[in-house]
Tab-separated table of C-alpha atoms in Angstrom:
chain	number	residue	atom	x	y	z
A	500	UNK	CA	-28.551	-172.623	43.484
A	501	UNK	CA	-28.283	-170.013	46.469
A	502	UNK	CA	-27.754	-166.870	46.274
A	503	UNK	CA	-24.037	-166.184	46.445
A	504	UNK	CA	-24.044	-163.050	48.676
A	505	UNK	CA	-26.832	-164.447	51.028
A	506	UNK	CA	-24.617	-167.520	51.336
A	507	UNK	CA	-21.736	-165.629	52.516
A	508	UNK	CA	-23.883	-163.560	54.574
A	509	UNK	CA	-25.137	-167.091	56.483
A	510	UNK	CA	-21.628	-168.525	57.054
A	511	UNK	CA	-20.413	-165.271	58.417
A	512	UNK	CA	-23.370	-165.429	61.139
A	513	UNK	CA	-22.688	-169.412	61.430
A	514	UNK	CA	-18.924	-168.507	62.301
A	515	UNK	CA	-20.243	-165.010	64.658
A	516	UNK	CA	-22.726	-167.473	66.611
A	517	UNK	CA	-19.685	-170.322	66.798
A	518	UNK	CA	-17.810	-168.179	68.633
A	519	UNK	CA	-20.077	-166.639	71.501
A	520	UNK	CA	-21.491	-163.748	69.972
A	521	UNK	CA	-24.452	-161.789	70.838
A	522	UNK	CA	-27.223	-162.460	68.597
A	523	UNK	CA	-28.091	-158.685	68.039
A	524	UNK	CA	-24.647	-158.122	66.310
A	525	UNK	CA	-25.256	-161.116	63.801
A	526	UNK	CA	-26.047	-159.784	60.034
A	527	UNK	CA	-29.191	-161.743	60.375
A	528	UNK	CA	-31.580	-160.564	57.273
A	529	UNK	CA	-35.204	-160.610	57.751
A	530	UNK	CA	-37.135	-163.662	56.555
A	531	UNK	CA	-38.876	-163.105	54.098
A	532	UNK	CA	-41.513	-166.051	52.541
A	533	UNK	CA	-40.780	-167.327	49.306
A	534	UNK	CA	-42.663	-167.249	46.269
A	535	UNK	CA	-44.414	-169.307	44.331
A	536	UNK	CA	-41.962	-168.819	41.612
A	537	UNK	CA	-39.147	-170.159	43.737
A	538	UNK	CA	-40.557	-173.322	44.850
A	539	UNK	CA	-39.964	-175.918	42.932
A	540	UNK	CA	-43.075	-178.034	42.742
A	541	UNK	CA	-43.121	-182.099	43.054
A	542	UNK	CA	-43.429	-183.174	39.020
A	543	UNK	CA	-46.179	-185.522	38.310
A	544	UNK	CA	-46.383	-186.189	34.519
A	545	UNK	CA	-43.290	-187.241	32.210
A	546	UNK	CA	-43.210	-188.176	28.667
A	547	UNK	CA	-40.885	-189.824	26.535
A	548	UNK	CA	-41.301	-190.319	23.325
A	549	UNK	CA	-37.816	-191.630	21.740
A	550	UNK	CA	-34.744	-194.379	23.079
A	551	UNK	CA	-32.550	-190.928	23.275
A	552	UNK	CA	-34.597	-189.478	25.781
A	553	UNK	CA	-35.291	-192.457	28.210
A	554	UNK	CA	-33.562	-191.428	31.624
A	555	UNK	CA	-30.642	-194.442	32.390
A	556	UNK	CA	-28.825	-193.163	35.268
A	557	UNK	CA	-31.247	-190.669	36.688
A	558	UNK	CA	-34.257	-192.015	39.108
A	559	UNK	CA	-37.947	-191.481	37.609
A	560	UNK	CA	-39.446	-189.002	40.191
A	561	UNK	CA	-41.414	-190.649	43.277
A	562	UNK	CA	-43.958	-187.966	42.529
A	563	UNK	CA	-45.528	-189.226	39.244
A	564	UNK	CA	-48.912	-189.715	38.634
A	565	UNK	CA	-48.492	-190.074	34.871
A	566	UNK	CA	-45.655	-191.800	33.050
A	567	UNK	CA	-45.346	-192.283	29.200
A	568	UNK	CA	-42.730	-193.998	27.788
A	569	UNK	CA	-43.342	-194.610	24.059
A	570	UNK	CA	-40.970	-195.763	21.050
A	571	UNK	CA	-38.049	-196.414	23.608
A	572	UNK	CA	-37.938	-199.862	22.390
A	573	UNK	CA	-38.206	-201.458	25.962
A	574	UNK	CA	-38.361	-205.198	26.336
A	575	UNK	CA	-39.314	-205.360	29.492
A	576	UNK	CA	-40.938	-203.052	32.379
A	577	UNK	CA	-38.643	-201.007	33.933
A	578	UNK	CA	-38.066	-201.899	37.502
A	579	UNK	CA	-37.446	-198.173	38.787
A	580	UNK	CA	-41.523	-197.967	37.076
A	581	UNK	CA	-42.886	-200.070	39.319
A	582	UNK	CA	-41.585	-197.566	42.483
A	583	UNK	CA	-43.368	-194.855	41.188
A	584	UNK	CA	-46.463	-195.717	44.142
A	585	UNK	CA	-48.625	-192.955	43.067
A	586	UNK	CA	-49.143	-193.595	39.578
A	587	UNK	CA	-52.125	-193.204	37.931
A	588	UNK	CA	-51.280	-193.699	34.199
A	589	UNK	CA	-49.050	-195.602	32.932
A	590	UNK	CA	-48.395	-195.673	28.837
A	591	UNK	CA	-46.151	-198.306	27.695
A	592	UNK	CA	-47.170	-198.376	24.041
A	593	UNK	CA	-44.894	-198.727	21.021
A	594	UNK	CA	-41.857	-201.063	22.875
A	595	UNK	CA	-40.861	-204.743	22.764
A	596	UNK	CA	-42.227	-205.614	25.611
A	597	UNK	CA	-43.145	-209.700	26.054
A	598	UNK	CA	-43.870	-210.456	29.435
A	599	UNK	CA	-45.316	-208.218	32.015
A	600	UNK	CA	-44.089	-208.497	35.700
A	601	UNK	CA	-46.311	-209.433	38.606
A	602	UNK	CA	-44.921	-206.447	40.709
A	603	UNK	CA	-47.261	-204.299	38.041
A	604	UNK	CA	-49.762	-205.127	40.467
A	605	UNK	CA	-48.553	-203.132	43.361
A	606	UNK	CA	-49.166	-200.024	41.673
A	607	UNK	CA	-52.383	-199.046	44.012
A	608	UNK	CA	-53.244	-196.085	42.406
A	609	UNK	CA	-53.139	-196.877	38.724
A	610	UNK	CA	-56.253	-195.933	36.741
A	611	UNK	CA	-55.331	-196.503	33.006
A	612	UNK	CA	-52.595	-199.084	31.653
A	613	UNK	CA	-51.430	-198.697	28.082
A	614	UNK	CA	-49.617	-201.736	26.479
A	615	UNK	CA	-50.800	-201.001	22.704
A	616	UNK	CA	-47.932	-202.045	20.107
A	617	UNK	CA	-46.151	-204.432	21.784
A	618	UNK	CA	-44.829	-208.109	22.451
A	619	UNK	CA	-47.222	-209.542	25.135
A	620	UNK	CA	-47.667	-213.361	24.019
A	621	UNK	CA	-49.997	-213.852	27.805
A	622	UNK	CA	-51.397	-211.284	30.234
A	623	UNK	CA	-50.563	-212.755	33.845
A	624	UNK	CA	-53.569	-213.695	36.220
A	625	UNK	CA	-51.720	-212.773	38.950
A	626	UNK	CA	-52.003	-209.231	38.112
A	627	UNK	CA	-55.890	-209.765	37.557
A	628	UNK	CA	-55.543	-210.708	41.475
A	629	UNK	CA	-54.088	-207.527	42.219
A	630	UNK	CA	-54.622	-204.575	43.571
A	631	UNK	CA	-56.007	-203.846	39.917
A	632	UNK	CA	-59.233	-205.392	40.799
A	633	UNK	CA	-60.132	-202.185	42.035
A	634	UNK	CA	-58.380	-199.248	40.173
A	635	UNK	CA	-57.594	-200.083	36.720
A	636	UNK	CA	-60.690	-198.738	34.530
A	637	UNK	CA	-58.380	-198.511	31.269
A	638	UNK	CA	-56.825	-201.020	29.416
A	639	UNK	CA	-54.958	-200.945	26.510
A	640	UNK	CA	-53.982	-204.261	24.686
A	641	UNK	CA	-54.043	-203.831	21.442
A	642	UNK	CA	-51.734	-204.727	18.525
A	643	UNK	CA	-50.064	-207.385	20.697
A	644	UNK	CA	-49.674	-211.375	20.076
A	645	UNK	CA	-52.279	-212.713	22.687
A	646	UNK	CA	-54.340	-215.823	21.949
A	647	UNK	CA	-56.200	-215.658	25.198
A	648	UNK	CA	-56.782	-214.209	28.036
A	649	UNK	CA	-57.240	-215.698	31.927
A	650	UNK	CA	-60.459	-216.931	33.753
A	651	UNK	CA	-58.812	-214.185	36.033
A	652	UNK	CA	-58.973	-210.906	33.889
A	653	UNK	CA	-63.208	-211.287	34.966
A	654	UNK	CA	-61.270	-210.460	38.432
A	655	UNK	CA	-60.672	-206.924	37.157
A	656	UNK	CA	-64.661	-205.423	38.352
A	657	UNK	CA	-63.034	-201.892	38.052
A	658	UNK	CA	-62.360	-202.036	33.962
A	659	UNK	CA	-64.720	-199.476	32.134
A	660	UNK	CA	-62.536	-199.496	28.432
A	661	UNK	CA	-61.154	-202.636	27.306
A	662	UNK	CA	-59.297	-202.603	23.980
A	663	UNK	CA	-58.047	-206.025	22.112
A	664	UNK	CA	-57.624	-205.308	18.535
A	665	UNK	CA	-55.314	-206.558	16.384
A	666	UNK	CA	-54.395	-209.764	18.521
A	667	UNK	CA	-54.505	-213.418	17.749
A	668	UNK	CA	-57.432	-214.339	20.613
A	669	UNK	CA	-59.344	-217.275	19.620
A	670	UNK	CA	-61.993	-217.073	22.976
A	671	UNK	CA	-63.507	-214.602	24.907
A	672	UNK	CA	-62.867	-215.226	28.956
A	673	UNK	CA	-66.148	-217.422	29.635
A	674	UNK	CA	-66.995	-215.235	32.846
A	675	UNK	CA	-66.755	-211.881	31.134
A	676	UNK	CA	-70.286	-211.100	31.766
A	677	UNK	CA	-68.967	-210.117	35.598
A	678	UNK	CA	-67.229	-206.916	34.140
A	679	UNK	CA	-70.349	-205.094	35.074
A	680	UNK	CA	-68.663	-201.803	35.092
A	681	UNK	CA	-67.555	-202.256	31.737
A	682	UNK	CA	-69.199	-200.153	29.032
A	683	UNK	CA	-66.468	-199.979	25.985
A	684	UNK	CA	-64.913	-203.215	24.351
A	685	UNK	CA	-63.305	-203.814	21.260
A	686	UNK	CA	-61.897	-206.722	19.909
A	687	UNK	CA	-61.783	-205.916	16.178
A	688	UNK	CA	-59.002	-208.448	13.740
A	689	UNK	CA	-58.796	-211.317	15.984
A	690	UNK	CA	-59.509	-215.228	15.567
A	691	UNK	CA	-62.863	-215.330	17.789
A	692	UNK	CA	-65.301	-217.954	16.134
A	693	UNK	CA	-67.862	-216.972	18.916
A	694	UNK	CA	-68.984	-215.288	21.967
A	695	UNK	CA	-69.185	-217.038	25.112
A	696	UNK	CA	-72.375	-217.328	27.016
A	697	UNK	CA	-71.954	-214.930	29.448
A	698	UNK	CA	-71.161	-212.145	27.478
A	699	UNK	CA	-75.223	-211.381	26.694
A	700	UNK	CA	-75.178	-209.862	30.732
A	701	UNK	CA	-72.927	-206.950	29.405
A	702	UNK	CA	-74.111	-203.634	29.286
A	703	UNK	CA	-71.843	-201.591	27.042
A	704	UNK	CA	-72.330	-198.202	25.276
A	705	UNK	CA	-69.928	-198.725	22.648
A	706	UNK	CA	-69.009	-202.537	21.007
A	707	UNK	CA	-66.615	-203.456	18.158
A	708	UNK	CA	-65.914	-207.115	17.017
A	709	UNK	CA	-65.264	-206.197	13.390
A	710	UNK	CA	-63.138	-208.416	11.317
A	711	UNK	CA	-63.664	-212.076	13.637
A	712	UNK	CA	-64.466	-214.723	11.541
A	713	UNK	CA	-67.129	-216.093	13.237
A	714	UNK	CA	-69.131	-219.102	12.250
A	715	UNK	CA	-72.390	-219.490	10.857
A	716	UNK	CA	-74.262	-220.910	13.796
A	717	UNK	CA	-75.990	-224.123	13.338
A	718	UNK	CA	-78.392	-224.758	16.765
A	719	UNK	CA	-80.032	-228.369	14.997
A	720	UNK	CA	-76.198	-229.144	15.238
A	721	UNK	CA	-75.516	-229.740	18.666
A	722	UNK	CA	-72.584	-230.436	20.503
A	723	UNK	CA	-73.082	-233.452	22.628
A	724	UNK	CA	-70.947	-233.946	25.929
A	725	UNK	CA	-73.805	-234.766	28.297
A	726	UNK	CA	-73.039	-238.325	29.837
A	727	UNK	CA	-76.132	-240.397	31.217
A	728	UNK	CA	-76.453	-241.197	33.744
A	729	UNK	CA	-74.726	-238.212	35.273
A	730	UNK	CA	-71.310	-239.287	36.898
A	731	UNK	CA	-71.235	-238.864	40.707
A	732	UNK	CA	-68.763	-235.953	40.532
A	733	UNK	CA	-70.835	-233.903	38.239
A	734	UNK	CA	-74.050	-234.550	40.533
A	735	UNK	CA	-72.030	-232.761	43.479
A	736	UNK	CA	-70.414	-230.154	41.463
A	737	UNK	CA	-73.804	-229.234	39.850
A	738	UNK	CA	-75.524	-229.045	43.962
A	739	UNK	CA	-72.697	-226.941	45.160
A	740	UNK	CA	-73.119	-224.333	42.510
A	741	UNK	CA	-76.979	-224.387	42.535
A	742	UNK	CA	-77.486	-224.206	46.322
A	743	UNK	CA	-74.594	-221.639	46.329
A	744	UNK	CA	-72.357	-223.971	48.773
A	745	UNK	CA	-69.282	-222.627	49.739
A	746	UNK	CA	-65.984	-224.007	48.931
A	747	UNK	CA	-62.595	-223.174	48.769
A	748	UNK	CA	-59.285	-224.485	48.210
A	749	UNK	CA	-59.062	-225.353	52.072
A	750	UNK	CA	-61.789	-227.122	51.003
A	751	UNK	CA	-61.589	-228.848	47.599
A	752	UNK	CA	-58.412	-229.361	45.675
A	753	UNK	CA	-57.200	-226.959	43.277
A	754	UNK	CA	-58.268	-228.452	40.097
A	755	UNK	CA	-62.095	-228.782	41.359
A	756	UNK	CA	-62.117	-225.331	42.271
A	757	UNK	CA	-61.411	-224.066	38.702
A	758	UNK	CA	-64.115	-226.575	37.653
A	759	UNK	CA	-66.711	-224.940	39.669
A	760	UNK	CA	-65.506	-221.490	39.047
A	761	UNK	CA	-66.081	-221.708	35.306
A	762	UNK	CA	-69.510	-223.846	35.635
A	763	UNK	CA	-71.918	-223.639	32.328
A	764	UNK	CA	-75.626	-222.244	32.882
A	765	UNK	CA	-78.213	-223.738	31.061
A	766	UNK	CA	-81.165	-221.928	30.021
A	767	UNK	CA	-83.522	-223.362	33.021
A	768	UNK	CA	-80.625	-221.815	35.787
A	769	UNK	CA	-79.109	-225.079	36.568
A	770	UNK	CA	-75.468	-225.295	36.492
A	771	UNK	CA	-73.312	-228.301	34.391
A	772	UNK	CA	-69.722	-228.394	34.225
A	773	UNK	CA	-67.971	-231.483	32.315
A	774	UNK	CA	-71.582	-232.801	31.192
A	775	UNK	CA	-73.615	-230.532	28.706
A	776	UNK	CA	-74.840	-230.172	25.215
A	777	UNK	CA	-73.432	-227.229	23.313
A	778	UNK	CA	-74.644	-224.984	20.328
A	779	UNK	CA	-73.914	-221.289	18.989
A	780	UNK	CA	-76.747	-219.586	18.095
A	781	UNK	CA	-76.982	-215.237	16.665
A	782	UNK	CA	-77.527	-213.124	18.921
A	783	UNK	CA	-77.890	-209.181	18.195
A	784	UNK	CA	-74.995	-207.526	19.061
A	785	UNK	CA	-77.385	-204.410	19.711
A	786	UNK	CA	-79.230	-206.400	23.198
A	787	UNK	CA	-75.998	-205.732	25.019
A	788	UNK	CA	-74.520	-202.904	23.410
A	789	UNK	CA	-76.076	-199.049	22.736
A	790	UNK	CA	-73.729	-198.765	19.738
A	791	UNK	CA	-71.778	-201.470	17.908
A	792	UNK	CA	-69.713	-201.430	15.098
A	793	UNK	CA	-70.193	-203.517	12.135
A	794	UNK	CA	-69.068	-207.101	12.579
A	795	UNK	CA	-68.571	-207.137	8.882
A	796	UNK	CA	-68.600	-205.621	5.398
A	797	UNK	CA	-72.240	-206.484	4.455
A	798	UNK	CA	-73.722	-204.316	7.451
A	799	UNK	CA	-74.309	-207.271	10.091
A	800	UNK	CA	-74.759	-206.697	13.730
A	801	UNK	CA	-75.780	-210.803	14.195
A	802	UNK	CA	-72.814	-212.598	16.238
A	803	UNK	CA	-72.699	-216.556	16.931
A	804	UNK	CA	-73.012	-216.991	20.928
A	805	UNK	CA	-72.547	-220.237	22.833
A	806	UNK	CA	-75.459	-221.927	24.561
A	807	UNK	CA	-75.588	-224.481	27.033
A	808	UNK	CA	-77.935	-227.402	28.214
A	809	UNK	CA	-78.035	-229.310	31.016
A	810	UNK	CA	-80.184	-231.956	29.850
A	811	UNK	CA	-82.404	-233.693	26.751
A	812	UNK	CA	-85.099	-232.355	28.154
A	813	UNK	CA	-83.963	-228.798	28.140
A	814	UNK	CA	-82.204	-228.926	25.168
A	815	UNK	CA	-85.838	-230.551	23.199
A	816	UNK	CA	-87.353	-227.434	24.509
A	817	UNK	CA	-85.085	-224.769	22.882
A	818	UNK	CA	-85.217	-227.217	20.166
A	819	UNK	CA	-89.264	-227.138	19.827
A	820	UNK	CA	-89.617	-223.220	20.120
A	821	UNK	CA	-86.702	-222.412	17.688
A	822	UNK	CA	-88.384	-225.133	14.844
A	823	UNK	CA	-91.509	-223.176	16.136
A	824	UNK	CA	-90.468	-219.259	15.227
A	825	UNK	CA	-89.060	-220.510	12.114
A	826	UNK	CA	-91.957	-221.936	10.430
């Protein structure tokens, strides 16, 4: 892209200065800075929209903050994607894709993740122990084929927009109430028969769970799992969580670990974990969310969420005051 005559110009100096001679007879031109117009400035957005477009021999540039790649029909992420370091957004929608690769997780930057209209059957929990735990605040995973997501994806404190529609989920993650940033959800058209218990500590602006067929909850229907008296393991794993003792998996083996990470809380504080009585009761959707979207087509904003018990004696006393506000 030079200039032709300027080139020659150059080479003729080059060959001049080769040979010995002075530097006032060289047809040196004065510099002159270059303008803006000339420059060619680092690109940092790229969209493709169609299969003919997507680059196959050609490198994506390093600079890119934003990369769409849309209708492409991709099966997979593309490896030469998950270079791109300074990425911010990344829009995936509209392909095949049916497995995400752990390496999505070294993208520091990225802000927003778009995997709408796709494959996805699972949504790895290595990537919710990323470096996404603190930069993704967008994600996109609707119209896919999930049925649930990890105890992990809670990992992901940085999410403020979560989308789930049009999936096949049939739970909630049970520690979803840690997504304190969090403050726009959907999860319209799934399978969710309730809400776990944590989900009353959201705080959300904006809440859809239209078209779930939840269940009509029944709390004089309990479900029974407390064992008495309380096995020695579930005495231990019930201190540790309530006097906050720390533990690890240089600790404890793996499997307790999990245990204690997804520990029930009963209505008194106390933790139980294999030993509890269950029941759904309605909660309004409108206690954790500023607006929220019809759960159905007679004008409901009631839900079915799960409670837990640690005991008889704290289950009788739900028990007396519900019997009590309803005559």
């Amino acid at each position: 892209q030079a200039n032709a005559s300027d080139l020659k110009t150059f080479l003729s100096a080059l060959r001049l200065a080769h040979q010995g001679t002075d530097t006032g007879a060289l047809p040196l031109s004065t510099l002159v800075p270059a303008k803006n117009s000339e420059v060619e400035k680092p690109k940092t957005k790229m969209i493709i929209t169609s299969r003919r477009d997507y680059p196959l021999t050609k490198s994506f540039p390093y600079s890119l903050e934003h990369l769409q790649t849309s209708y492409c029909k991709l099966a997979r992420v593309d490896t030469r994607v998950l270079c791109l370091k300074k990425l911010r957004k990344l829009d995936l929608s509209h392909n095949h894709i049916k497995q995400l690769p752990a390496t999505l997780g070294d993208l520091v930057c990225l802000q927003e993740l778009d995997l709408h209209d796709n494959h996805l059957e699972s949504f790895s929990g290595a990537l919710c122990c990323s470096s996404l735990q603190k930069s993704l605040q967008l994600l996109d995973l609707s119209q896919n084929r999930l049925r649930a997501l990890p105890l992990e994806f809670c990992e992901l404190r940085a999410l403020v927009s979560v989308k789930l529609d049009d999936n096949e989920l049939l739970r909630l993650p049970c520690r979803v109430g840690q997504l304190g940033r969090l403050r726009f959800l959907s999860a319209a058209r799934n399978n969710l028969p309730f809400l776990p218990c944590d989900f009353r500590r959201l705080s959300l602006e904006k809440l859809d769970l239209f078209g779930n067929p939840f269940e009509q909850p029944n709390p004089l229907v309990p479900n029974i799992q407390l064992k008495i008296p309380l096995t020695l393991s579930e005495c231990a794993a019930r201190a540790t969580v309530n006097h906050r003792i720390p533990y690890g998996r240089h600790l404890l083996p793996s499997h307790l670990c999990e245990d204690l990470g997804v520990a029930k809380t009963c209505q008194c504080g106390s933790a139980c974990l294999s030993s509890f009585i269950q029941i759904t009761v309605t909660m309004n959707l409108h206690h954790v969310a500023h607006t929220v979207v019809l759960v159905d087509n007679m004008g409901g904003t009631d839900a079915p969420i799960l409670r837990y018990f640690c005991s008889l004696h704290c289950y009788s006393q739900f028990l007396d005051r519900h019997l009590q506000s309803n005559g």
